C-alpha positions as a printed Julia matrix, in Angstrom:
302×3 Matrix{Float64}:
   9.19  140.87   16.05
  12.82  142.0    16.37
  13.49  139.36   19.03
  12.05  136.65   16.81
  14.31  137.64   13.94
  17.32  137.76   16.21
  16.47  134.17   17.17
  16.14  133.31   13.49
  19.52  134.87   12.67
  21.08  133.06   15.64
  19.56  129.83   14.35
  21.21  130.45   10.98
  24.6   130.89   12.68
  24.16  127.7    14.68
  23.24  125.7    11.56
  26.19  127.1     9.58
  28.57  126.28   12.43
  27.18  122.8    12.98
  27.35  122.05    9.25
  30.96  123.2     9.06
  31.91  120.98   12.02
  30.11  118.02   10.46
  31.93  118.56    7.17
  35.37  118.7     8.76
  35.27  116.69   11.97
  33.13  113.6    11.34
  35.24  110.51   10.81
  34.76  108.57    7.59
  33.22  111.51    5.73
  34.81  113.44    2.85
  36.31  116.78    3.9
  36.01  120.14    2.19
  39.78  120.51    2.29
  40.19  117.14    0.56
  37.74  118.08   -2.19
  39.34  121.48   -2.88
  36.41  123.0    -4.77
  37.28  125.86   -7.11
  36.13  129.32   -6.04
  34.05  129.49   -9.22
  31.89  126.62   -7.93
  30.98  128.68   -4.86
  30.34  131.74   -7.03
  27.98  129.71   -9.24
  26.23  128.35   -6.15
  25.53  131.78   -4.66
  24.58  133.32   -8.01
  22.11  130.53   -8.73
  20.66  130.84   -5.21
  20.29  134.6    -5.67
  18.5   134.02   -8.99
  16.1   131.59   -7.3
  15.24  134.22   -4.71
  14.73  136.9    -7.37
  12.43  134.56   -9.28
  10.59  133.79   -6.03
  10.06  137.5    -5.43
   8.58  137.92   -8.92
   6.2   134.99   -8.39
   5.21  136.21   -4.92
   4.31  139.65   -6.3
   2.27  138.09   -9.1
   0.5   135.67   -6.72
  -0.37  138.43   -4.23
  -1.66  140.63   -7.04
  -4.3   138.02   -7.85
  -5.85  138.74   -4.46
  -5.77  142.52   -4.59
  -2.38  142.99   -2.9
   0.03  145.09   -4.95
   3.65  145.3    -3.87
   6.57  147.23   -5.27
   9.9   145.48   -5.66
  11.33  147.01   -2.47
   8.5   145.71   -0.29
   8.53  142.32   -2.03
  12.3   142.1    -1.4
  11.75  142.75    2.31
   8.96  140.16    2.32
  11.29  137.5     0.96
  14.05  138.4     3.41
  11.66  138.17    6.37
  10.48  134.83    5.0
  14.06  133.56    4.56
  15.04  134.32    8.16
  11.65  133.63    9.73
  11.72  129.98    8.65
  14.64  129.42   11.07
  12.57  130.6    14.03
  11.5   127.48   15.95
   8.29  126.23   14.41
   9.11  127.84   11.05
   5.54  129.11   10.7
   6.76  132.59   11.56
   8.37  132.94    8.14
   4.99  132.42    6.46
   3.22  134.78    8.85
   5.8   137.55    8.49
   5.94  137.53    4.71
   3.76  140.36    3.5
   3.86  142.03    6.91
   5.74  145.09    5.59
   3.11  147.6     4.49
   3.33  150.73    2.36
   4.1   152.83    5.43
   7.26  150.76    5.98
   5.87  149.24    9.15
   5.98  145.51    9.84
   2.56  144.36   11.03
   1.1   140.87   10.99
  -2.43  140.87    9.54
  -4.9   138.08    8.85
  -5.04  139.05    5.18
  -1.28  138.7     4.68
  -1.2   135.45    6.63
  -4.05  134.07    4.49
  -2.44  134.92    1.14
   1.06  133.87    2.25
  -0.25  130.53    3.53
  -2.22  129.97    0.33
   0.9   130.65   -1.75
   2.86  128.07    0.24
   0.09  125.47   -0.13
   0.04  126.05   -3.87
   3.84  125.96   -4.07
   3.95  122.64   -2.19
   1.3   121.21   -4.5
   3.45  122.13   -7.48
   6.48  120.6    -5.75
   4.74  117.25   -5.33
   3.89  117.14   -9.04
   7.38  118.23  -10.1
   9.05  115.71   -7.76
   6.86  112.92   -9.15
   7.62  113.94  -12.72
  11.37  114.04  -12.07
  11.28  110.62  -10.4
   9.52  109.15  -13.45
  11.93  110.86  -15.86
  14.9   109.33  -14.05
  13.56  105.82  -14.66
  15.02  103.9   -17.63
  13.01  103.55  -20.85
  10.66  106.35  -19.85
  10.34  107.42  -23.48
   8.24  110.52  -24.15
   6.73  110.68  -20.67
   8.25  114.09  -19.97
   5.94  115.96  -22.34
   2.8   114.19  -21.12
   3.74  114.67  -17.47
   4.29  118.38  -17.96
   0.97  118.82  -19.78
  -0.96  116.8   -17.18
   0.77  118.67  -14.34
  -0.06  122.09  -15.78
  -3.7   121.12  -16.27
  -3.88  119.72  -12.74
  -2.34  122.88  -11.35
  -4.84  125.05  -13.2
  -7.66  123.07  -11.58
  -5.92  123.26   -8.2
  -5.5   127.01   -8.54
  -9.19  127.36   -9.39
 -10.25  125.5    -6.25
  -7.72  127.34   -4.14
  -8.87  130.65   -5.62
 -12.51  129.92   -4.77
 -11.51  128.99   -1.21
  -9.5   132.18   -0.76
 -12.27  134.3    -2.26
 -14.78  132.88    0.21
 -12.5   133.59    3.16
 -11.21  136.94    1.91
 -14.77  138.24    1.56
 -15.06  137.93    5.32
 -11.96  140.13    5.68
 -13.12  142.51    2.92
 -10.06  141.76    0.83
 -10.49  143.07   -2.77
  -9.7   139.73   -4.4
 -10.88  138.75   -7.88
 -11.22  135.34   -9.51
  -8.0   134.2   -11.16
  -8.2   133.97  -14.95
  -7.07  130.9   -16.87
  -4.17  132.87  -18.36
  -2.89  133.87  -14.93
  -3.35  130.34  -13.63
  -1.2   129.04  -16.5
   1.44  131.68  -15.74
   1.47  130.7   -12.06
   1.56  126.97  -12.85
   4.48  127.26  -15.25
   6.23  129.78  -13.01
   6.19  127.51   -9.97
   7.21  124.5   -12.05
  10.22  126.52  -13.16
  10.92  127.58   -9.58
  11.02  123.99   -8.34
  13.28  122.94  -11.21
  15.61  125.83  -10.39
  15.63  124.93   -6.7
  17.83  121.91   -7.38
  20.35  123.88   -9.46
  22.73  124.87   -6.59
  23.01  121.23   -5.5
  23.57  120.1    -9.1
  26.37  122.69   -9.37
  28.07  121.31   -6.26
  27.83  117.63   -7.19
  28.56  118.36  -10.85
  31.9   119.86   -9.84
  33.21  116.36   -9.09
  30.82  114.11  -11.06
  29.9   114.15  -14.74
  26.11  113.98  -14.73
  23.93  112.79  -17.6
  20.25  113.78  -17.89
  18.95  110.71  -16.07
  21.38  111.16  -13.17
  20.6   114.85  -12.88
  16.86  114.1   -12.89
  17.34  111.51  -10.14
  19.23  114.04   -8.01
  16.59  116.69   -8.64
  13.8   114.27   -7.72
  15.52  113.29   -4.46
  16.24  116.91   -3.54
  12.73  118.12   -4.44
  11.16  115.45   -2.25
  13.64  116.25    0.53
  12.74  119.95    0.33
   9.04  119.12    0.6
   9.65  116.82    3.58
  11.71  119.51    5.31
   9.02  122.12    4.72
   6.18  119.89    5.98
   8.15  119.26    9.19
   7.12  122.61   10.67
   8.74  121.75   14.01
  12.23  121.79   12.43
  13.75  125.28   11.9
  14.5   125.51    8.18
  13.69  121.79    7.88
  17.07  121.02    9.48
  17.75  117.3     9.71
  14.56  116.26    7.89
  15.72  117.56    4.51
  19.15  115.99    4.89
  17.87  112.59    6.08
  15.28  112.49    3.29
  17.87  113.27    0.63
  20.26  110.59    1.88
  17.44  108.02    1.83
  16.23  109.02   -1.64
  19.61  109.72   -3.31
  20.35  107.62   -6.41
  22.32  104.42   -5.91
  25.43  105.7    -7.73
  25.89  108.25   -4.93
  27.22  106.57   -1.78
  25.53  107.51    1.47
  28.76  109.17    2.67
  28.82  111.32   -0.46
  25.11  112.08   -0.11
  25.62  113.22    3.5
  28.59  115.37    2.48
  26.91  117.12   -0.45
  23.59  117.81    1.27
  25.42  119.09    4.38
  27.6   121.36    2.25
  24.46  122.61    0.49
  22.83  123.27    3.87
  25.82  125.25    5.12
  26.11  127.43    2.03
  22.36  127.91    1.61
  21.92  128.91    5.26
  24.88  131.27    4.97
  23.12  132.93    2.05
  19.89  133.18    4.08
  21.84  134.7     6.96
  23.38  137.42    4.78
  20.07  138.03    3.0
  18.26  138.28    6.33
  20.75  140.75    7.81
  20.48  142.96    4.72
  16.67  142.75    4.75
  16.27  143.57    8.43
  18.71  146.46    7.99
  16.77  147.84    5.01
  13.43  147.43    6.78
  14.74  149.22    9.87
  16.23  152.04    7.77
  13.02  152.52    5.77
  10.93  152.59    8.95
  13.14  155.17   10.65
  13.22  157.24    7.47
   9.41  157.22    7.32
   9.27  158.38   10.95
  11.69  161.26   10.34
   9.74  162.44    7.3
C-alpha cells in the first residue's frame, strides 16, 4: 500500500508542476504574474477547500454509520486523506478501495465490506451530482422563474427514492458478508440527500472565488459556472483511467463554460484550480500518511 501512495503523491507533484508550466509557459494564455492575485484570494481558496473536506468527512461518517460502520473523527480523517491521494494512483479506483481501510487497530487493510460501502457512497454522491448539475444548468437559463424551488424539492424526493433502492441493494449484499447494516430511515435519507446537495454546491466555491477575484459575477453567471464545473467534476470522476480526472475535467469545463468566459480564460482558471487543488491534496495526503504511520507504530509499541 505504501508504494501505491508514493505513486499517488508523485502523481500529485507531476500534476502541480505541469499545471504551473502550463500557466506560465503556454503562449497566448494569461499568466499568473500578469493577473497578480491577492494573497487573500489564495487563503480563501484553501480555506474553502479545507471546509469542503471537513464536510465530506462528516457526510462519510454519517453514510458509513447507516451500514453499521462507526468511525471516530481521527479514523474518518485518515480515510479522507487516503481517498484524496489514492485517486491520483493510475486508475483512480484505489482511492475508493482504500477509504475505510484504516481500522480501529490503526492498521490499513482493504476489506470487501469497506470497498462495498465506499463504492456505494460514491455512486450515491455521483447521482446527487447529476441532479445538482442539471438544476444549476436550468437555473442559469434566462426567465427560469421559480424553477429553483421545484427542482430542489423534486431532487430531494428523487434522492430519497434512490437512497432507498441503494440501501436495499447494499443490505442484500452486506448480508452475505455479515455486515450489521440496517434499513435507512426516511429522516436519515433526507439528511443524506440535503447533505450531498450542499456538498456539490460547495464544491464549486473555490473556483468561484478564483474567477470572482477578477470578474463581478451575478447569480445567473455564478450558476452557469457552477453547472459547468459540476458536470466537469462528474466527467473527470467517471473517467476512471485518468488519475484525479486530469485532462477530462479541464476539457469538459472549457467546453461547457458560459459564453462570457473566453476559452483562454476558461483554460487558465480551470488549470489554476487544478494546480491549487492538487497542491492541497498533496499536503493533505502527506499529513494523513504521516498520521496513519505514527498511529500504527504507536499501537505496535503499546
